[in-house]
Amino acid sequence: MSFTRRQILGGLTGLVAVGLGAGGAARYWLGRTDPNAGHDYELIAAPLDVELVSGYKTPAWAFGPSAPGTELRVRQGEWLRVRFINHLPVPTTIHWHGIRLPLEMDGVPYVSQLPVLPGEYFDYKFRVPDAGSYWYHPHVSSSEELGRGLVGPLIVEEREPTGFKHERTLSLKSWHVDEQGAFVAFSVPREAARGGTAGRLLTINGEPNAVVDLPAGQIVRVRLLNLDSTLTYRINLRGNAEARIYALDGNPITPRPLGKDYWLGPGMRICLAIKVPPAGEEISLRDGPVRLGTLRSVASNDAPSDWPPALPANPVAEPDLANAEKLNFNFEWAGSVSVNTENRPPSLWQINGIAWDITDKTCSDRPIATLKKGKSYIFELKNMTQYQHPVHLHGMSFKVIGSNRRKIEPYFTDTYLLGKNERAQVALVADNPGTWMFHCHVIDHMETGLMAAIEVA
Ligand SMILES: [Cu+2]
C-alpha cells in the first residue's frame, strides 16, 4: 500500500477561531462538532500536566482534557468520524481496539497509514458494526505513548435502549511514575523478558484511590476497561454487592455471576451489572487483595430496578467449525537479554519462530499466515512460555472454543488471555480483507518480538 501526506495542518484554518494553531501545548478538545462539519469529534493529542501524586505534576500526553482520554460514544451501525489532530512532539496514530473496520482506518503505521506527524491531522471515518466497550490508543512507540497516557474509552451504544438506566465507565491504568510523579522507564529489558514492565501507581479514570458514586438500589452497568500496558487485574468486589457479567471484550454473553476473580488482561474489557447496596454503603473494587477504588452508594430517587435481560448479540459471523482449516501459532521465548547497541529493543519473544522487529517497516510484508477471504479457521494458540500473554487480533473478532486449562463457554472476543503453558483454540471467519496485526498486548512483549501479521486475501 502506498501513502501520501495529503492531510496537513495547513487545511485547518477554521479551527483558529477556537484557539488552536497558537502552537505549544494546546489543550482543547472541541467535543461533538456541527453535524455538517464532516466529522463528529475533533480529538487532539497534546501534552497535559496531570496530578497523579498529590502536589506534583506529571507531564502526561493526553487525548483531550484528561488521561485516560475523552470518552468517545457512537451508536452501533452508525459512522464514527474523528478528526485526529497531533499536537504531540512525536509521530503517532490511533488504533481502535476491537472495532471491525477497514484496514485504512486501523491505525497501524506503514500498514494502514503513515504516522501522523506533529502538526498534522488525520480523519478517521468508519462504521461500527458491534455494540460494546472498546478503546483507542496509538500503535507507534507504544511503550512511551500509552505509558504517558494516550489511551481512551470508545463506547458503542446498542441500537435499541437496553434495560440499563445507569452506567459508568472505569478505565484502569497503572502509571510508571515515582513518588514525585516523574516518569520512570516504561520498559526495562529484564522486565520485558518476564511479565512486562509494570506501572507503580494504580488508577481508575486517572485517579488513585478513586471513589465512584453509584445510585442506591439500582442495577448499574459498570464497564471495566483494562487500558494498562502490562498488568492483568484479578477483578473482584468486596462488600454487599451482587454482580453479574453481561459482556466480555465488547461481546454479550449469557449473564452469569462475577465469581471470585475475573482475570482482565491488558486491552480486555468486562461489562458488569452491579446491584448497588443501600445508600451509604461502600464496595471495594479490587485486583486480587488490592483495592483499586471504592464504589460508594448514594441516595437515588429512582424506583429499584431489576436485572436487565441479556444484551443483544453482535453480528459477528459464526465460524464453520466442521470445515475450518487449523493453523498453529506457538508463542515462544526467543532467547537472551543482550546489551543492544543499536538503540532498539532486544529480541525476546517470537511467534512460530519469528520475532517481530518494531524498527523494521517491512515486517508486515511477510505475513505469518495468509487466510482465504470467507473461509473459517481454527487457530491453535500454544503458549510455550512461563508468562501469560493477552493475544489480540486486529480487524476481526474470534470465538474462543476450547482450552486445556479451563472450561470454556464459547464467546466472541478480540483478545484472549493465554495463560502460561496453555493451549487454546479460537475460531473465526476470515471476512475482513487486509493485513492484520496479531500480537500480545503486554506492550513490551509486543515491542520485543511478540507480534505478527496475518493476511486475509
Ligand atoms: Cu505477552
Short mmCIF file of C-alpha atoms and ligand atoms in Angstrom, two decimals:
data_model
loop_
_atom_site.label_atom_id
_atom_site.label_comp_id
_atom_site.label_asym_id
_atom_site.label_seq_id
_atom_site.Cartn_x
_atom_site.Cartn_y
_atom_site.Cartn_z
CA MET A 1 0.00 0.00 0.00
CA SER A 2 1.28 3.48 -0.76
CA PHE A 3 0.54 6.60 1.20
CA THR A 4 0.51 10.32 0.69
CA ARG A 5 0.62 13.17 3.14
CA ARG A 6 -2.45 14.96 1.91
CA GLN A 7 -3.67 15.84 5.34
CA ILE A 8 -1.59 18.55 6.89
CA LEU A 9 -2.34 21.24 9.38
CA GLY A 10 -2.48 23.91 6.69
CA GLY A 11 -6.06 22.86 5.99
CA LEU A 12 -7.24 23.66 9.48
CA THR A 13 -7.82 27.39 9.22
CA GLY A 14 -11.36 27.02 10.55
CA LEU A 15 -10.04 25.98 13.92
CA VAL A 16 -8.02 29.08 14.64
CA ALA A 17 -11.14 30.78 15.91
CA VAL A 18 -11.30 28.42 18.88
CA GLY A 19 -7.75 28.96 19.92
CA LEU A 20 -5.96 26.23 18.09
CA GLY A 21 -2.94 27.00 15.99
CA ALA A 22 -1.26 29.17 18.56
CA GLY A 23 1.31 26.42 18.93
CA GLY A 24 2.65 24.94 22.13
CA ALA A 25 0.61 22.66 24.32
CA ALA A 26 -2.90 23.17 23.04
CA ARG A 27 -5.33 21.51 25.40
CA TYR A 28 -8.59 21.82 23.60
CA TRP A 29 -10.96 19.09 22.89
CA LEU A 30 -13.74 20.52 20.82
CA GLY A 31 -16.22 17.80 21.52
CA ARG A 32 -19.04 16.91 19.20
CA THR A 33 -18.99 19.31 16.32
CA ASP A 34 -21.55 20.68 13.94
CA PRO A 35 -23.01 17.67 12.09
CA ASN A 36 -22.20 19.42 8.82
CA ALA A 37 -18.52 19.69 9.71
CA GLY A 38 -17.79 16.30 8.17
CA HIS A 39 -16.80 14.74 11.47
CA ASP A 40 -18.35 14.11 14.88
CA TYR A 41 -15.33 14.63 17.07
CA GLU A 42 -12.19 16.67 16.98
CA LEU A 43 -9.73 14.83 19.10
CA ILE A 44 -6.45 16.48 19.95
CA ALA A 45 -3.46 14.64 21.34
CA ALA A 46 -1.24 17.04 23.28
CA PRO A 47 0.98 17.29 26.35
CA LEU A 48 -1.05 17.67 29.53
CA ASP A 49 0.22 18.02 33.08
CA VAL A 50 -1.79 15.81 35.43
CA GLU A 51 -1.67 15.41 39.19
CA LEU A 52 -1.31 11.72 39.90
CA VAL A 53 0.75 12.21 43.05
CA SER A 54 -0.68 14.90 45.31
CA GLY A 55 1.28 18.13 44.98
CA TYR A 56 3.30 17.00 41.94
CA LYS A 57 2.85 17.37 38.22
CA THR A 58 3.27 14.50 35.80
CA PRO A 59 3.98 15.52 32.20
CA ALA A 60 1.43 13.25 30.57
CA TRP A 61 0.28 13.08 26.97
CA ALA A 62 -3.48 13.02 26.52
CA PHE A 63 -6.33 12.67 24.07
CA GLY A 64 -8.38 15.72 25.02
CA PRO A 65 -8.63 17.17 28.53
CA SER A 66 -7.79 14.06 30.57
CA ALA A 67 -5.64 10.96 30.69
CA PRO A 68 -7.08 8.41 30.03
CA GLY A 69 -8.64 10.43 27.24
CA THR A 70 -12.04 11.65 26.27
CA GLU A 71 -14.74 9.00 26.15
CA LEU A 72 -15.97 8.72 22.56
CA ARG A 73 -19.50 7.42 22.03
CA VAL A 74 -21.28 6.30 18.90
CA ARG A 75 -24.34 4.20 18.17
CA GLN A 76 -23.99 0.71 16.71
CA GLY A 77 -24.27 0.66 12.92
CA GLU A 78 -23.50 4.37 12.58
CA TRP A 79 -20.39 6.14 11.35
CA LEU A 80 -17.74 7.35 13.73
CA ARG A 81 -15.91 10.29 12.21
CA VAL A 82 -12.97 11.62 14.19
CA ARG A 83 -10.64 14.36 13.07
CA PHE A 84 -7.50 13.47 14.97
CA ILE A 85 -5.04 16.33 15.44
CA ASN A 86 -1.50 15.66 16.60
CA HIS A 87 -0.12 18.35 18.90
CA LEU A 88 2.42 16.00 20.42
CA PRO A 89 6.15 16.39 19.80
CA VAL A 90 6.22 12.88 18.24
CA PRO A 91 4.58 10.98 15.36
CA THR A 92 1.56 8.87 16.29
CA THR A 93 -1.61 7.12 15.06
CA ILE A 94 -4.86 5.86 16.58
CA HIS A 95 -5.77 2.19 16.62
CA TRP A 96 -9.39 1.38 17.52
CA HIS A 97 -9.04 -1.73 19.65
CA GLY A 98 -11.71 -4.35 18.97
CA ILE A 99 -13.53 -2.48 16.21
CA ARG A 100 -14.02 -4.43 12.98
CA LEU A 101 -13.16 -1.82 10.38
CA PRO A 102 -11.37 -1.34 7.03
CA LEU A 103 -7.59 -1.63 7.13
CA GLU A 104 -7.07 2.05 6.17
CA MET A 105 -8.68 3.06 9.48
CA ASP A 106 -6.81 0.60 11.71
CA GLY A 107 -4.04 2.98 12.74
CA VAL A 108 -1.03 0.71 12.19
CA PRO A 109 1.91 2.71 10.82
CA TYR A 110 3.09 1.72 7.32
CA VAL A 111 0.34 -0.91 7.11
CA SER A 112 -2.78 1.25 7.43
CA GLN A 113 -1.37 4.75 7.10
CA LEU A 114 1.71 6.87 7.56
CA PRO A 115 2.35 8.09 11.10
CA VAL A 116 0.61 11.40 11.80
CA LEU A 117 3.46 13.86 12.32
CA PRO A 118 3.44 16.71 14.85
CA GLY A 119 1.14 19.42 13.48
CA GLU A 120 -0.70 17.09 11.11
CA TYR A 121 -4.19 15.72 11.28
CA PHE A 122 -5.86 12.54 10.06
CA ASP A 123 -9.56 11.87 9.51
CA TYR A 124 -10.69 8.51 10.85
CA LYS A 125 -14.06 7.50 9.49
CA PHE A 126 -15.68 4.09 9.79
CA ARG A 127 -18.93 2.37 10.60
CA VAL A 128 -19.10 0.50 13.91
CA PRO A 129 -20.77 -2.91 13.45
CA ASP A 130 -20.69 -4.07 17.08
CA ALA A 131 -22.02 -2.57 20.30
CA GLY A 132 -19.90 -2.74 23.44
CA SER A 133 -16.91 -1.32 25.27
CA TYR A 134 -13.83 -0.64 23.16
CA TRP A 135 -10.85 1.66 23.41
CA TYR A 136 -8.32 3.59 21.37
CA HIS A 137 -4.57 4.10 21.56
CA PRO A 138 -1.55 4.77 19.31
CA HIS A 139 0.30 1.97 17.52
CA VAL A 140 3.59 3.91 17.36
CA SER A 141 6.27 3.96 20.11
CA SER A 142 3.65 2.23 22.20
CA SER A 143 5.54 1.81 25.50
CA GLU A 144 6.07 5.53 25.77
CA GLU A 145 2.88 6.79 24.13
CA LEU A 146 0.49 4.52 26.03
CA GLY A 147 2.69 4.88 29.11
CA ARG A 148 2.34 8.64 29.08
CA GLY A 149 -1.44 8.38 28.97
CA LEU A 150 -2.54 8.06 25.33
CA VAL A 151 -5.39 5.65 25.94
CA GLY A 152 -9.13 6.31 25.93
CA PRO A 153 -12.52 4.55 26.05
CA LEU A 154 -14.75 4.13 23.00
CA ILE A 155 -18.31 3.15 23.85
CA VAL A 156 -20.60 1.81 21.13
CA GLU A 157 -24.20 2.04 22.31
CA GLU A 158 -26.70 -0.65 21.38
CA ARG A 159 -29.14 0.21 18.57
CA GLU A 160 -32.12 -0.05 20.91
CA PRO A 161 -32.19 1.00 24.56
CA THR A 162 -31.07 -1.77 26.91
CA GLY A 163 -32.59 -2.38 30.32
CA PHE A 164 -29.83 -0.33 31.97
CA LYS A 165 -30.76 3.16 33.13
CA HIS A 166 -27.38 3.92 34.68
CA GLU A 167 -23.85 3.18 33.59
CA ARG A 168 -20.26 4.07 34.39
CA THR A 169 -17.01 3.64 32.50
CA LEU A 170 -14.00 2.78 34.64
CA SER A 171 -10.67 2.85 32.83
CA LEU A 172 -7.93 1.01 34.71
CA LYS A 173 -4.36 2.10 34.18
CA SER A 174 -1.17 1.93 36.19
CA TRP A 175 1.42 4.64 35.73
CA HIS A 176 5.20 4.35 35.52
CA VAL A 177 5.90 7.19 37.95
CA ASP A 178 7.98 7.70 41.08
CA GLU A 179 6.97 9.29 44.41
CA GLN A 180 7.25 12.76 42.88
CA GLY A 181 5.11 11.89 39.88
CA ALA A 182 8.09 11.82 37.49
CA PHE A 183 8.04 9.17 34.81
CA VAL A 184 10.36 6.19 35.23
CA ALA A 185 11.28 3.74 32.45
CA PHE A 186 8.24 2.44 30.55
CA SER A 187 10.09 -0.69 29.50
CA VAL A 188 13.07 -2.34 31.15
CA PRO A 189 14.64 -5.31 29.26
CA ARG A 190 14.83 -7.61 32.29
CA GLU A 191 11.12 -6.96 32.95
CA ALA A 192 10.13 -7.18 29.28
CA ALA A 193 11.79 -10.60 29.41
CA ARG A 194 9.38 -11.61 32.17
CA GLY A 195 5.81 -10.46 32.73
CA GLY A 196 6.36 -6.97 31.31
CA THR A 197 7.34 -3.68 32.96
CA ALA A 198 4.59 -2.88 35.45
CA GLY A 199 3.43 0.61 36.37
CA ARG A 200 3.70 1.56 40.04
CA LEU A 201 0.63 3.70 40.62
CA LEU A 202 -2.82 2.18 40.10
CA THR A 203 -5.61 4.48 38.95
CA ILE A 204 -9.24 4.42 37.86
CA ASN A 205 -10.05 7.12 35.29
CA GLY A 206 -6.66 8.64 36.09
CA GLU A 207 -7.27 8.87 39.84
CA PRO A 208 -5.50 6.86 42.54
CA ASN A 209 -7.91 5.62 45.25
CA ALA A 210 -10.85 6.76 43.15
CA VAL A 211 -14.31 6.94 44.68
CA VAL A 212 -17.14 6.36 42.21
CA ASP A 213 -20.71 7.17 43.22
CA LEU A 214 -23.46 4.74 42.23
CA PRO A 215 -27.22 5.21 42.76
CA ALA A 216 -28.56 3.16 45.69
CA GLY A 217 -30.87 0.27 44.84
CA GLN A 218 -30.19 0.48 41.12
CA ILE A 219 -28.64 -2.08 38.82
CA VAL A 220 -25.78 -0.20 37.21
CA ARG A 221 -23.86 -1.19 34.11
CA VAL A 222 -20.20 -0.85 35.01
CA ARG A 223 -17.78 -1.08 32.11
CA LEU A 224 -14.30 -2.02 33.30
CA LEU A 225 -11.62 -1.37 30.71
CA ASN A 226 -8.07 -2.53 31.20
CA LEU A 227 -6.10 0.20 29.40
CA ASP A 228 -2.88 -0.86 31.07
CA SER A 229 0.31 -1.63 29.16
CA THR A 230 1.24 -4.58 31.34
CA LEU A 231 -0.97 -5.56 34.26
CA THR A 232 -3.60 -8.26 34.38
CA TYR A 233 -6.16 -7.33 37.03
CA ARG A 234 -7.83 -10.09 39.02
CA ILE A 235 -11.15 -8.30 39.31
CA ASN A 236 -13.34 -8.90 42.34
CA LEU A 237 -15.71 -6.93 44.54
CA ARG A 238 -15.68 -6.89 48.31
CA GLY A 239 -18.78 -5.76 50.16
CA ASN A 240 -22.54 -6.03 49.90
CA ALA A 241 -22.71 -6.24 46.12
CA GLU A 242 -24.16 -8.72 43.72
CA ALA A 243 -22.53 -8.53 40.30
CA ARG A 244 -23.16 -10.31 37.04
CA ILE A 245 -21.11 -10.35 33.85
CA TYR A 246 -23.08 -9.15 30.80
CA ALA A 247 -20.35 -8.83 28.20
CA LEU A 248 -16.70 -9.75 27.67
CA ASP A 249 -14.49 -7.55 25.49
CA GLY A 250 -17.48 -5.90 23.89
CA ASN A 251 -19.43 -9.06 23.12
CA PRO A 252 -22.52 -10.05 25.13
CA ILE A 253 -22.66 -13.35 26.98
CA THR A 254 -25.47 -15.07 28.84
CA PRO A 255 -25.33 -13.16 32.13
CA ARG A 256 -23.53 -15.04 34.90
CA PRO A 257 -22.25 -14.17 38.38
CA LEU A 258 -18.89 -12.40 38.54
CA GLY A 259 -17.46 -15.14 40.74
CA LYS A 260 -14.22 -14.98 42.65
CA ASP A 261 -11.64 -13.33 40.39
CA TYR A 262 -12.01 -12.38 36.74
CA TRP A 263 -8.61 -12.10 35.07
CA LEU A 264 -8.73 -8.97 32.94
CA GLY A 265 -5.58 -8.79 30.82
CA PRO A 266 -4.21 -5.66 29.12
CA GLY A 267 -6.62 -4.47 26.44
CA MET A 268 -9.53 -6.55 27.76
CA ARG A 269 -12.90 -5.26 28.96
CA ILE A 270 -15.67 -6.66 31.12
CA CYS A 271 -19.18 -5.31 31.39
CA LEU A 272 -20.73 -5.89 34.80
CA ALA A 273 -24.17 -5.27 36.19
CA ILE A 274 -23.86 -4.35 39.85
CA LYS A 275 -26.77 -4.27 42.27
CA VAL A 276 -25.96 -1.21 44.34
CA PRO A 277 -26.50 -1.61 48.11
CA PRO A 278 -28.41 0.90 50.29
CA ALA A 279 -27.14 4.48 50.41
CA GLY A 280 -24.02 4.99 52.49
CA GLU A 281 -22.58 1.53 51.89
CA GLU A 282 -19.31 1.03 50.05
CA ILE A 283 -17.97 -1.68 47.79
CA SER A 284 -14.29 -2.23 47.12
CA LEU A 285 -13.27 -2.82 43.54
CA ARG A 286 -10.16 -4.96 43.86
CA ASP A 287 -7.29 -6.54 41.98
CA GLY A 288 -6.91 -9.77 43.95
CA PRO A 289 -6.46 -8.47 47.52
CA VAL A 290 -5.52 -4.93 46.42
CA ARG A 291 -8.11 -2.18 46.44
CA LEU A 292 -8.25 -0.29 43.14
CA GLY A 293 -11.03 2.06 44.17
CA THR A 294 -14.29 2.43 46.03
CA LEU A 295 -17.83 2.24 44.71
CA ARG A 296 -19.98 4.36 47.02
CA SER A 297 -23.75 4.07 47.16
CA VAL A 298 -25.53 7.42 47.20
CA ALA A 299 -29.24 8.13 47.61
CA SER A 300 -31.33 7.81 44.46
CA ASN A 301 -34.91 8.80 43.70
CA ASP A 302 -35.31 6.10 41.07
CA ALA A 303 -37.50 3.10 41.85
CA PRO A 304 -35.44 -0.06 42.44
CA SER A 305 -34.70 -1.79 39.16
CA ASP A 306 -34.44 -5.45 38.24
CA TRP A 307 -31.74 -7.35 36.35
CA PRO A 308 -31.98 -6.39 32.67
CA PRO A 309 -32.19 -9.12 30.02
CA ALA A 310 -29.05 -10.24 28.20
CA LEU A 311 -27.63 -7.74 25.72
CA PRO A 312 -28.32 -8.40 22.03
CA ALA A 313 -25.62 -10.38 20.19
CA ASN A 314 -23.30 -8.59 17.78
CA PRO A 315 -23.40 -9.52 14.07
CA VAL A 316 -20.15 -11.50 14.09
CA ALA A 317 -20.03 -14.35 11.55
CA GLU A 318 -20.27 -17.83 13.06
CA PRO A 319 -17.23 -19.93 12.08
CA ASP A 320 -17.93 -23.23 10.34
CA LEU A 321 -16.02 -25.50 12.70
CA ALA A 322 -16.63 -28.70 10.73
CA ASN A 323 -14.90 -27.31 7.65
CA ALA A 324 -12.42 -24.96 9.28
CA GLU A 325 -8.72 -25.15 8.49
CA LYS A 326 -6.44 -25.48 11.51
CA LEU A 327 -3.43 -23.22 11.98
CA ASN A 328 -0.88 -23.44 14.78
CA PHE A 329 0.59 -20.43 16.50
CA ASN A 330 3.34 -21.05 19.03
CA PHE A 331 4.23 -18.27 21.42
CA GLU A 332 7.80 -18.75 22.45
CA TRP A 333 10.64 -17.29 24.41
CA ALA A 334 13.32 -16.23 21.93
CA GLY A 335 16.46 -16.01 23.90
CA SER A 336 18.68 -13.85 25.94
CA VAL A 337 18.68 -10.26 27.05
CA SER A 338 21.72 -8.87 25.31
CA VAL A 339 23.08 -5.36 25.56
CA ASN A 340 21.78 -3.59 22.50
CA THR A 341 23.99 -1.03 20.90
CA GLU A 342 21.71 -0.07 18.04
CA ASN A 343 19.19 1.84 20.10
CA ARG A 344 16.48 -0.69 19.55
CA PRO A 345 14.68 -3.10 21.85
CA PRO A 346 16.11 -6.58 22.37
CA SER A 347 14.51 -9.56 20.67
CA LEU A 348 12.96 -11.66 23.43
CA TRP A 349 9.82 -13.34 22.11
CA GLN A 350 8.62 -14.94 18.91
CA ILE A 351 5.60 -16.45 17.19
CA ASN A 352 6.27 -19.63 15.18
CA GLY A 353 9.97 -18.96 15.40
CA ILE A 354 9.82 -15.40 14.08
CA ALA A 355 10.39 -12.31 16.20
CA TRP A 356 8.81 -9.06 15.06
CA ASP A 357 11.21 -6.12 14.80
CA ILE A 358 9.36 -2.88 15.51
CA THR A 359 12.17 -0.89 13.90
CA ASP A 360 11.71 -2.75 10.57
CA LYS A 361 8.89 -1.26 8.48
CA THR A 362 8.89 -4.28 6.16
CA CYS A 363 7.87 -6.95 8.73
CA SER A 364 4.22 -6.69 7.67
CA ASP A 365 5.24 -7.64 4.11
CA ARG A 366 5.96 -11.12 5.47
CA PRO A 367 2.69 -12.31 7.00
CA ILE A 368 2.91 -15.36 9.23
CA ALA A 369 -0.25 -16.77 7.66
CA THR A 370 -2.45 -15.99 4.68
CA LEU A 371 -6.15 -16.69 5.10
CA LYS A 372 -8.63 -17.03 2.29
CA LYS A 373 -11.41 -14.47 2.45
CA GLY A 374 -14.67 -16.00 3.60
CA LYS A 375 -13.14 -19.23 4.91
CA SER A 376 -13.31 -20.46 8.51
CA TYR A 377 -10.17 -21.12 10.54
CA ILE A 378 -9.32 -22.57 13.91
CA PHE A 379 -6.20 -21.11 15.50
CA GLU A 380 -4.42 -23.34 17.95
CA LEU A 381 -2.69 -20.93 20.32
CA LYS A 382 0.13 -22.61 22.21
CA ASN A 383 1.90 -20.72 24.96
CA MET A 384 5.34 -22.26 25.40
CA THR A 385 6.41 -19.67 27.96
CA GLN A 386 6.12 -19.19 31.69
CA TYR A 387 4.24 -15.89 31.32
CA GLN A 388 0.72 -15.14 30.22
CA HIS A 389 0.02 -13.25 27.01
CA PRO A 390 -3.18 -11.37 26.14
CA VAL A 391 -3.33 -12.31 22.45
CA HIS A 392 -5.06 -9.67 20.34
CA LEU A 393 -6.10 -9.73 16.68
CA HIS A 394 -6.93 -6.61 14.69
CA GLY A 395 -9.75 -6.37 12.18
CA MET A 396 -11.80 -9.42 13.16
CA SER A 397 -13.39 -10.92 16.24
CA PHE A 398 -12.80 -14.57 17.03
CA LYS A 399 -14.66 -17.18 19.03
CA VAL A 400 -12.90 -18.85 21.94
CA ILE A 401 -13.88 -22.52 21.72
CA GLY A 402 -11.51 -24.54 23.88
CA SER A 403 -8.62 -24.65 26.30
CA ASN A 404 -6.61 -27.34 28.06
CA ARG A 405 -6.62 -25.23 31.21
CA ARG A 406 -10.19 -24.12 31.82
CA LYS A 407 -13.75 -24.87 30.90
CA ILE A 408 -14.76 -22.57 28.06
CA GLU A 409 -18.26 -21.31 27.45
CA PRO A 410 -17.67 -20.24 23.82
CA TYR A 411 -17.71 -16.47 23.33
CA PHE A 412 -16.54 -13.88 20.83
CA THR A 413 -13.68 -11.56 21.66
CA ASP A 414 -10.73 -9.66 20.20
CA THR A 415 -8.25 -10.51 22.98
CA TYR A 416 -7.69 -13.85 24.71
CA LEU A 417 -5.58 -14.08 27.85
CA LEU A 418 -3.42 -17.10 27.10
CA GLY A 419 -2.15 -18.49 30.40
CA LYS A 420 1.34 -19.83 30.90
CA ASN A 421 1.78 -23.14 29.06
CA GLU A 422 -1.87 -23.01 28.00
CA ARG A 423 -3.19 -24.34 24.70
CA ALA A 424 -6.38 -22.72 23.49
CA GLN A 425 -8.45 -22.90 20.34
CA VAL A 426 -10.12 -19.88 18.79
CA ALA A 427 -12.10 -19.78 15.55
CA LEU A 428 -13.06 -17.12 13.06
CA VAL A 429 -14.38 -16.42 9.61
CA ALA A 430 -11.69 -14.55 7.66
CA ASP A 431 -14.19 -11.98 6.43
CA ASN A 432 -12.15 -8.76 6.51
CA PRO A 433 -9.50 -8.38 3.80
CA GLY A 434 -6.21 -6.82 4.82
CA THR A 435 -3.01 -7.32 6.74
CA TRP A 436 -3.86 -7.53 10.41
CA MET A 437 -1.63 -7.32 13.45
CA PHE A 438 -1.74 -10.32 15.73
CA HIS A 439 0.12 -9.61 18.93
CA CYS A 440 0.49 -9.80 22.66
CA HIS A 441 -0.99 -6.77 24.40
CA VAL A 442 1.66 -6.67 27.09
CA ILE A 443 3.23 -3.72 25.33
CA ASP A 444 6.83 -4.53 25.98
CA HIS A 445 6.30 -8.15 24.90
CA MET A 446 4.90 -6.76 21.65
CA GLU A 447 7.85 -4.43 21.21
CA THR A 448 10.38 -7.20 21.84
CA GLY A 449 9.08 -9.64 19.27
CA LEU A 450 5.60 -10.95 20.16
CA MET A 451 3.77 -9.66 17.10
CA ALA A 452 3.00 -10.98 13.63
CA ALA A 453 0.90 -10.04 10.62
CA ILE A 454 -1.94 -12.18 9.35
CA GLU A 455 -3.15 -11.56 5.82
CA VAL A 456 -6.69 -12.07 4.61
CA ALA A 457 -6.96 -12.05 0.82
CU CU B 1 2.92 -11.19 26.24
#
